[in-house]
CSV table of C-alpha atoms in Angstrom, one decimal:
chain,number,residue,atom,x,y,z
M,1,UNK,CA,21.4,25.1,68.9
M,2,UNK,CA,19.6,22.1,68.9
M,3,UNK,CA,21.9,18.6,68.5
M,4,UNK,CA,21.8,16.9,64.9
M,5,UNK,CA,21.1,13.2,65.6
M,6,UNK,CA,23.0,11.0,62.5
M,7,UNK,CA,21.6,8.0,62.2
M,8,UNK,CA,23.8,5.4,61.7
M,9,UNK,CA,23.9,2.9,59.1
M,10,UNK,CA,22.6,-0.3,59.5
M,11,UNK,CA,24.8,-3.4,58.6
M,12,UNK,CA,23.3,-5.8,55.3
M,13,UNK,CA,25.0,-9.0,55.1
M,14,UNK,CA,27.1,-10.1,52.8
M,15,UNK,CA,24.8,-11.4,49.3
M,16,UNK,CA,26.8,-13.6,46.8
M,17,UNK,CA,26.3,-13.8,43.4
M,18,UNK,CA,28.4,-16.4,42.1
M,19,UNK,CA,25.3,-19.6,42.0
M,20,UNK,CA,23.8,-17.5,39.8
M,21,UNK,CA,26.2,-18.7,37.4
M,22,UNK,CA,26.1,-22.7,37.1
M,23,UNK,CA,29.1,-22.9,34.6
M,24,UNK,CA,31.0,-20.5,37.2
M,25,UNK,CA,29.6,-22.8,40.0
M,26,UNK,CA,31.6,-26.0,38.5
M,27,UNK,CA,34.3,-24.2,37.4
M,28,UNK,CA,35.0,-23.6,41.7
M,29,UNK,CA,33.8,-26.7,42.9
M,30,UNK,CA,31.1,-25.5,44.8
M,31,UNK,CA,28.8,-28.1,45.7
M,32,UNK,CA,25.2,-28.1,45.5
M,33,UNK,CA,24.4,-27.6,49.2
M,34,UNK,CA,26.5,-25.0,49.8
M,35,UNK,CA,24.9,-22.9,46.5
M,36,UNK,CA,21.3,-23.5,48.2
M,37,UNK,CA,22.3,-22.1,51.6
M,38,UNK,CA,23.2,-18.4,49.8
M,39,UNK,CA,19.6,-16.5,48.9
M,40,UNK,CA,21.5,-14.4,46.1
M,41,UNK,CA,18.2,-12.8,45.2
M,42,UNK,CA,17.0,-12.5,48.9
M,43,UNK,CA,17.3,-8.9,50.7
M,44,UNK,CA,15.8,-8.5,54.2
M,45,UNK,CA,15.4,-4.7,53.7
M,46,UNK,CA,13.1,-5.3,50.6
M,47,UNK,CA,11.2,-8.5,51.5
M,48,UNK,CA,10.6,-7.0,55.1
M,49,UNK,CA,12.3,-10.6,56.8
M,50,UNK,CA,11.0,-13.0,54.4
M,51,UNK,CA,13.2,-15.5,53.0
M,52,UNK,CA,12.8,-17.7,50.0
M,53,UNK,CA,11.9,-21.6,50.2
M,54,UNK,CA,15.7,-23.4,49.6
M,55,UNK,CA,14.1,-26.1,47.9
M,56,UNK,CA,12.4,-23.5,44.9
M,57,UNK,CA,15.8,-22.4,44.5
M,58,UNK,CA,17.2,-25.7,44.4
M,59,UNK,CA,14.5,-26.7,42.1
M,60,UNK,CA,14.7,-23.6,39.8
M,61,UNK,CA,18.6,-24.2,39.2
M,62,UNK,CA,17.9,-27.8,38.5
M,63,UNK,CA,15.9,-26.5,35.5
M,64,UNK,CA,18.6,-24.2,34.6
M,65,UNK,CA,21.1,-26.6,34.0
M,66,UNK,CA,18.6,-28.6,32.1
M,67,UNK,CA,18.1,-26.1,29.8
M,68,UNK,CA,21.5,-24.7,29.2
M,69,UNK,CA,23.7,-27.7,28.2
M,70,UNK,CA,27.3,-26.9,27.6
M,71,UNK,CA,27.1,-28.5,24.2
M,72,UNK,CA,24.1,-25.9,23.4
M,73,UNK,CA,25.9,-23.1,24.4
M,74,UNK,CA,29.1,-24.1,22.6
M,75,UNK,CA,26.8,-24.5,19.7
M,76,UNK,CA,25.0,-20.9,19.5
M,77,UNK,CA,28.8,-18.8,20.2
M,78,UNK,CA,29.7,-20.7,17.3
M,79,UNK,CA,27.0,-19.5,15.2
M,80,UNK,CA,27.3,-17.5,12.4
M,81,UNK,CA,25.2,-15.1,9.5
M,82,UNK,CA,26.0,-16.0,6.1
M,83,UNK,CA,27.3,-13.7,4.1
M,84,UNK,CA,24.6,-13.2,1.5
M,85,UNK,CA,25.1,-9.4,0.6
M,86,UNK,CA,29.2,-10.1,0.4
M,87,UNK,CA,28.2,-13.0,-2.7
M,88,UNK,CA,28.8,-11.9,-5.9
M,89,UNK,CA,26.3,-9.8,-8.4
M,90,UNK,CA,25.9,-12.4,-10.9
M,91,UNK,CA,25.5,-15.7,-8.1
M,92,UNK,CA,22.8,-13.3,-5.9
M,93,UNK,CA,20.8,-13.1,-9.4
M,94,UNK,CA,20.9,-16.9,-10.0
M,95,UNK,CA,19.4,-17.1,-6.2
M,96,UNK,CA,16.9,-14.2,-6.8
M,97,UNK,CA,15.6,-15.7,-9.9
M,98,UNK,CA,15.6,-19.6,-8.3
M,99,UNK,CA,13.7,-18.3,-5.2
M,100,UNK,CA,11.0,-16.0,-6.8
M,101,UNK,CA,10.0,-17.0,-10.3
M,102,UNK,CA,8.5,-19.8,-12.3
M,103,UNK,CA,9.2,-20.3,-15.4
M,104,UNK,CA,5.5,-21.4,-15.9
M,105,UNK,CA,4.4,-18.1,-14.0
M,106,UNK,CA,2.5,-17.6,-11.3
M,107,UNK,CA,-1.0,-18.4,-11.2
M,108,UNK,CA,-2.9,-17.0,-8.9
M,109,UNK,CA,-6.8,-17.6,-7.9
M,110,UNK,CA,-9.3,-15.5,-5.3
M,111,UNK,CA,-9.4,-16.2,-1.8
M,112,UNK,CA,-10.4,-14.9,1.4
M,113,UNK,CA,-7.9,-15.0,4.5
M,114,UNK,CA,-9.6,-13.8,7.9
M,115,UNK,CA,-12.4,-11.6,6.2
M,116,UNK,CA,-9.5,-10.2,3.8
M,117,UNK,CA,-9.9,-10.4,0.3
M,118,UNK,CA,-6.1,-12.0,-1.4
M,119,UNK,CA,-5.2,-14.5,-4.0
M,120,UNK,CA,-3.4,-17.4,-3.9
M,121,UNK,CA,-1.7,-19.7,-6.1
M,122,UNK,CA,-3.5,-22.3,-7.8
M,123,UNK,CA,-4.1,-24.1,-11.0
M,124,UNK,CA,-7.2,-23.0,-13.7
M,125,UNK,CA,-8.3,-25.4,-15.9
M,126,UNK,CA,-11.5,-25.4,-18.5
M,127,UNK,CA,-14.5,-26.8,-17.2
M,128,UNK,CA,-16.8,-25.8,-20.2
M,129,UNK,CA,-19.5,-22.8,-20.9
M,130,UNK,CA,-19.0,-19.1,-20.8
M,131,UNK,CA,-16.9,-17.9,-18.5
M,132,UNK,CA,-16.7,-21.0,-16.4
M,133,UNK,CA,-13.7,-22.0,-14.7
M,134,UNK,CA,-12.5,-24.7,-12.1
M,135,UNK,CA,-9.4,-23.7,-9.9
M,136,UNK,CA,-7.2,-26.5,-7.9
M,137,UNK,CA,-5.3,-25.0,-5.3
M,138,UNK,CA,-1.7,-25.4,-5.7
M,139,UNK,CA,0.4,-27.1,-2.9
M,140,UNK,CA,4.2,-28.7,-2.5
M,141,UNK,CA,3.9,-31.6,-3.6
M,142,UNK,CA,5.1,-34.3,-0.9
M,143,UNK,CA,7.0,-37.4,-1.5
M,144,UNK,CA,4.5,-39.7,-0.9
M,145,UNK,CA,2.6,-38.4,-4.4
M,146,UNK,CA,3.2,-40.3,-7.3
M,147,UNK,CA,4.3,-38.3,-10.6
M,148,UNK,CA,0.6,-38.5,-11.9
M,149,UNK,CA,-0.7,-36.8,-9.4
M,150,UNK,CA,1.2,-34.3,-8.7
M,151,UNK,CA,0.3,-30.8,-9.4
M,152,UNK,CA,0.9,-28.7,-13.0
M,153,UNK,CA,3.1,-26.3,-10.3
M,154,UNK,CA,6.3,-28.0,-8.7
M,155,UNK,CA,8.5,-25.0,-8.1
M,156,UNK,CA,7.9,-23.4,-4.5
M,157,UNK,CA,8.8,-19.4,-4.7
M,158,UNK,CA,10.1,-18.1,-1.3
M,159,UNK,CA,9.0,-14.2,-1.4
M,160,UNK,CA,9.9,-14.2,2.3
M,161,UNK,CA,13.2,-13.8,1.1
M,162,UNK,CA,12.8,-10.1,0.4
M,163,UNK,CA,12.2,-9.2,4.0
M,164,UNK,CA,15.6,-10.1,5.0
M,165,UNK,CA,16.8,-6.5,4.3
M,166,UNK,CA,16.5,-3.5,2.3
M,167,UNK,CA,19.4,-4.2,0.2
M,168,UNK,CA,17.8,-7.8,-0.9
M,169,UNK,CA,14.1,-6.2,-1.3
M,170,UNK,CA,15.9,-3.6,-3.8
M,171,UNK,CA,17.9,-6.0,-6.0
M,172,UNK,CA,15.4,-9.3,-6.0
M,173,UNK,CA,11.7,-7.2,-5.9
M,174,UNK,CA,11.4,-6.9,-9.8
M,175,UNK,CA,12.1,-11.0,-10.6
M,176,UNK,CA,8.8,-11.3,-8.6
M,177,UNK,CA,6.7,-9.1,-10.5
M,178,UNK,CA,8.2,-8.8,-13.7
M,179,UNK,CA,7.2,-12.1,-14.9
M,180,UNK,CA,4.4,-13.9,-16.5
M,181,UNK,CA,1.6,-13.3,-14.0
M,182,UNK,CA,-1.8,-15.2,-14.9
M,183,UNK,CA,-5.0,-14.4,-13.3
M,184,UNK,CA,-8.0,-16.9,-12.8
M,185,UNK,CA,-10.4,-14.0,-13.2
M,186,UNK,CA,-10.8,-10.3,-13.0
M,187,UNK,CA,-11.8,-10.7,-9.3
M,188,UNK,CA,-8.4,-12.2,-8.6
M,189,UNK,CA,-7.2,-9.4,-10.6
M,190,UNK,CA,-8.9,-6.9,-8.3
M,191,UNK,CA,-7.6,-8.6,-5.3
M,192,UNK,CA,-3.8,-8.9,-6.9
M,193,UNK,CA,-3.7,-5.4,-7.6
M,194,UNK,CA,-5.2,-4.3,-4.3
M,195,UNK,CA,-3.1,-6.7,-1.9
M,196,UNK,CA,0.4,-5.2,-3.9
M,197,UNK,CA,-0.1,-1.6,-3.5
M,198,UNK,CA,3.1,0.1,-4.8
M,199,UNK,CA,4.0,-2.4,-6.2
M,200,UNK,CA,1.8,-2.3,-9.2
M,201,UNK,CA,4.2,0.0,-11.0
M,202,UNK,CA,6.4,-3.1,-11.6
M,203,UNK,CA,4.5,-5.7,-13.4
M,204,UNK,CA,5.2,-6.4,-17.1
M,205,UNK,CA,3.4,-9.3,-18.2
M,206,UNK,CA,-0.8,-9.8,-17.1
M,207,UNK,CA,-3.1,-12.8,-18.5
M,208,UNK,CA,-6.6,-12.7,-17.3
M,209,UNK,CA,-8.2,-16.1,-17.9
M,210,UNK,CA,-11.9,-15.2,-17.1
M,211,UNK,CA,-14.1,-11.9,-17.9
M,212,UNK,CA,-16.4,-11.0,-15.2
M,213,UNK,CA,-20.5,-12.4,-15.5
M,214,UNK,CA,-23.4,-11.2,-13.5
M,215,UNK,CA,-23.6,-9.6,-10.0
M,216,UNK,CA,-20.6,-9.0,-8.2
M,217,UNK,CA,-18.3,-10.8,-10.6
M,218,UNK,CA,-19.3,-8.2,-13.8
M,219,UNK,CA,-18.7,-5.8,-11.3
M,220,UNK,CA,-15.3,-6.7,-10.9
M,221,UNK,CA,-14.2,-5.7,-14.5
M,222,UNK,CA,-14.5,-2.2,-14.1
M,223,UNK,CA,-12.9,-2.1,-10.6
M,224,UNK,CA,-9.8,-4.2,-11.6
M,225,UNK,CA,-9.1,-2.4,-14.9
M,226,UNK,CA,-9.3,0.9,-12.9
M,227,UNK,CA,-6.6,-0.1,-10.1
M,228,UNK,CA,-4.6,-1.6,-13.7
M,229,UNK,CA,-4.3,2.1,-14.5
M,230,UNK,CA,-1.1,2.5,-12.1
M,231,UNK,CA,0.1,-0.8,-14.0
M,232,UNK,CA,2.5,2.0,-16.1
M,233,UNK,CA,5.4,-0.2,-17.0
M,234,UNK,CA,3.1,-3.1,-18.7
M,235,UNK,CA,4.1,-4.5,-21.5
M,236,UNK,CA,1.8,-7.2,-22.4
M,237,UNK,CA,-1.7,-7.4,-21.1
M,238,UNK,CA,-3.2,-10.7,-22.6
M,239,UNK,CA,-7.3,-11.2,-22.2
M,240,UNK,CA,-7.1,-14.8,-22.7
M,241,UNK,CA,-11.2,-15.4,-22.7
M,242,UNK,CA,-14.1,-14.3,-24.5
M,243,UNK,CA,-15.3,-10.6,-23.7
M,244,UNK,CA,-19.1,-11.0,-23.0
M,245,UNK,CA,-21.1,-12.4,-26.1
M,246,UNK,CA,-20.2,-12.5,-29.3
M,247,UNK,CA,-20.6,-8.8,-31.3
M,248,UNK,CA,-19.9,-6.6,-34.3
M,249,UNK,CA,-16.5,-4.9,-33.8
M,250,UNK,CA,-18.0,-1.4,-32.5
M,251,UNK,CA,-19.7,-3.1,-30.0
M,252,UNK,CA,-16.6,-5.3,-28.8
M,253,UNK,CA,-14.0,-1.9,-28.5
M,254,UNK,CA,-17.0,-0.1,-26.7
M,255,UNK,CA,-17.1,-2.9,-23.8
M,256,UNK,CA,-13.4,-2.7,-23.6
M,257,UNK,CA,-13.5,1.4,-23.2
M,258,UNK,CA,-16.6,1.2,-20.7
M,259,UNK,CA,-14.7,-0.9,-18.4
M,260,UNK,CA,-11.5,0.1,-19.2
M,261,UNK,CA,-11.4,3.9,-19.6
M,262,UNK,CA,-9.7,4.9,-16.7
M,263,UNK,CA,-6.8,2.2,-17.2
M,264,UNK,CA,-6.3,3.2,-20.9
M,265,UNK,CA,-6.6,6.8,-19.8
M,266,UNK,CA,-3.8,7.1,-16.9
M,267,UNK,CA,-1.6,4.6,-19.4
M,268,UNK,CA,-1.7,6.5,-22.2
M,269,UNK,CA,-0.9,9.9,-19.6
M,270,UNK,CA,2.0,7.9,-18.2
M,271,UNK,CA,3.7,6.6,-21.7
M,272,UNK,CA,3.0,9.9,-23.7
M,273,UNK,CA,0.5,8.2,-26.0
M,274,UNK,CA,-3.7,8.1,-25.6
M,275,UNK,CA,-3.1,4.9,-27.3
M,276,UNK,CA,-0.5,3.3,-25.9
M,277,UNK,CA,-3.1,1.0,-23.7
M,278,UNK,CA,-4.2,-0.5,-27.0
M,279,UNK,CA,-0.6,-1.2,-28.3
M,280,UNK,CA,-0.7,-3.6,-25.4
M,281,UNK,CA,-3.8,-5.3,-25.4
M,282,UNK,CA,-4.1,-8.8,-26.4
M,283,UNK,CA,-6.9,-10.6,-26.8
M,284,UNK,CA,-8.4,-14.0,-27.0
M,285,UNK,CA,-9.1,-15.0,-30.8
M,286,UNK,CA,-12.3,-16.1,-29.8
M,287,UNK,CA,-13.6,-12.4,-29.9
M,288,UNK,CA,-12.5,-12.3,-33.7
M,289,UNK,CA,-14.8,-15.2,-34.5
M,290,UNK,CA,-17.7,-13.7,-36.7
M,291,UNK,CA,-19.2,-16.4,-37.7
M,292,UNK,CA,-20.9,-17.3,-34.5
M,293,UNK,CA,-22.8,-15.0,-32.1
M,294,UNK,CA,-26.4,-13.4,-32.3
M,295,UNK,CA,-25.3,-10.3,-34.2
M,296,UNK,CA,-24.1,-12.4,-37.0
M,297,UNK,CA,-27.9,-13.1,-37.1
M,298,UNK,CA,-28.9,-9.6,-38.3
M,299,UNK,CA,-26.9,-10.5,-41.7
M,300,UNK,CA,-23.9,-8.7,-41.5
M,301,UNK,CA,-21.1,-9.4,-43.4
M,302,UNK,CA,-18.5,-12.2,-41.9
M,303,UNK,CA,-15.2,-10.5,-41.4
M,304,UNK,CA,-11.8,-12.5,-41.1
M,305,UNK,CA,-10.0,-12.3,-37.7
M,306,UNK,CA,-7.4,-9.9,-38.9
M,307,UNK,CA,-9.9,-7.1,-40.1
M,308,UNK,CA,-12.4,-7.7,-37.1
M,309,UNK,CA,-9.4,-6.6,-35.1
M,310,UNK,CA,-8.4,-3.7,-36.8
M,311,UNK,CA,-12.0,-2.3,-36.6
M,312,UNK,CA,-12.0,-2.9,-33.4
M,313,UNK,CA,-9.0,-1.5,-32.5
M,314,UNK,CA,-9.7,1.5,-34.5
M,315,UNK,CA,-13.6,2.4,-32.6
M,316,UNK,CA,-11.0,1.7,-29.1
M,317,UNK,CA,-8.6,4.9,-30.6
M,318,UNK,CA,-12.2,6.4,-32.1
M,319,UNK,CA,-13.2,6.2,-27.8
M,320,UNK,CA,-10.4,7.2,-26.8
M,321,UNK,CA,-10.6,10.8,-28.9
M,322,UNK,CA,-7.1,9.7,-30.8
M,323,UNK,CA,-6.5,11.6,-34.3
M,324,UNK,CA,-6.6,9.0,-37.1
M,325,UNK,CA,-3.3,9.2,-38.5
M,326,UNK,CA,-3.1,10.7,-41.8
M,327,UNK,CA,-2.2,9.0,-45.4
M,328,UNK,CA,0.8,9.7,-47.1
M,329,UNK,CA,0.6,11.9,-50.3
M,330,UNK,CA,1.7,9.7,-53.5
């Protein structure tokens, strides 16, 4: 039987640990020499007889102890989270509402963030002829602005907020998007509605300033009232500008139902009524006027604003194949 040879272990020396630990290393009184002589991360098995320059090591726990002060340290296990969640109902409200709404509303304008089509918020005021609008960006104001210059906006929102859990997203999401939400035009409407997703489900209150005008812009109409079709809860959807040019009352409702069939469609499927899109709809005055506009030119009669909207309204339930309702018997 052939002899089993057992190899025998080979010795390791000793490897300390302790400089690792600067605090630990003052706490014993160890001077700094002595901690450069010990290699604690050094292993002559692994680094085949190589050993470590002393004066990297030295050097590396010089920076060390630079960057972990006692007072630091003292300061972060003293540290600790607020308790937002444990606050009471009616005080995380007030902070929901102070942190996400205006009582102004938001205003939001088109922009493009790295190729990405968004909105942000900004001011809209008139600057004259059809469908023409000038937008300001809105920023924080800083302290160096006087009060005349400052912007129409002062309040900063903090949406951020709601990523902080799932428990704040739940109770704070609906005092961001149920409140007065104004548009600068129905491309910024597109964009909103696009950038929210899921979201769209909980807006209440919509103001459109501008109606789409040539190209890409008259495109827009169509394509933002269509994503408005999962807009189900809204309660108020204000067209505050003139629809097109001026027209008869047919011709007003039948530009409203091409561009916004779908939208009155899916609304009226979603709050058991065809009409129920119409109930909502607000518009300009403007679009009432008939005393100005080329078809007043053909001599029809001049209507006040009160029966041009009626008419209108009733070709819009006409479109939409709603069943006039029927007069009561005397």
């Amino acid at each position: 039987m052939a002899a089993t040879t057992v190899l025998s272990k080979r010795k390791r020396a000793q490897v300390s640990y302790l400089d690792d630990n600067d605090e630990l290393d003052e706490l014993l009184e160890i001077d700094e020499p002595f901690a450069d002589v010990v290699d604690d991360e050094s292993d002559d098995d692994l680094s085949f007889g190589s050993h470590k320059d002393p004066q990297a090591i030295k050097k590396r726990k010089a920076a060390k102890r630079a960057k972990k002060s006692p007072s630091t340290t003292k300061a972060k296990k003293n540290e600790k989270t607020f308790p937002f969640e444990r606050l009471p109902a009616e005080l995380r409200d007030q902070i929901y509402e102070l942190a996400l709404t205006d009582e102004d509303g938001i205003t939001l304008v088109a922009k493009t963030n790295q190729y990405r089509r968004t909105v942000k918020r900004g001011t809209i005021t008139e600057n004259g002829g059809y469908g023409r609008r000038r937008r300001r960006y809105w920023q924080q104001p800083s302290q160096s602005q006087s009060q005349a210059t400052q912007p129409v906006a002062t309040r900063a929102l903090c949406p951020a907020l709601l990523a902080v859990s799932k428990q704040l997203h739940a109770e704070g999401v609906n005092y961001l998007y149920q409140q007065e939400i104004v548009l600068e035009d129905t491309y910024a409407l597109h964009s909103f509605l696009a950038t929210i997703g899921s979201n769209r489900s909980r807006l209440t209150d919509l103001t459109v300033k501008t109606w789409g005008s040539g190209g890409t812009h008259k495109a827009m109409n169509f394509c933002s009232f269509t994503l408005l079709g999962n807009c189900t809860n809204l309660q108020t959807l204000f067209l505050d500008c003139s629809i097109g040019w001026q027209r008869n009352p047919k011709g007003l409702a039948r530009q409203l139902y091409r561009d916004g069939v779908y939208f009155f469609e899916q609304f009226g499927a979603a709050n058991g009524a065809k009409d129920a899109g119409v109930d909502i709809l607000e518009l300009n005055d403007t679009n009432f006027d008939s005393g100005r506009g080329y078809w007043r030119r053909r001599n029809d009669p001049a209507l006040e604003k009160d029966d041009f909207k009626d008419q209108c309204h009733a070709e819009l339930r006409k479109l939409l194949a709603v069943k006039p309702a029927r007069k009561a018997r005397k």
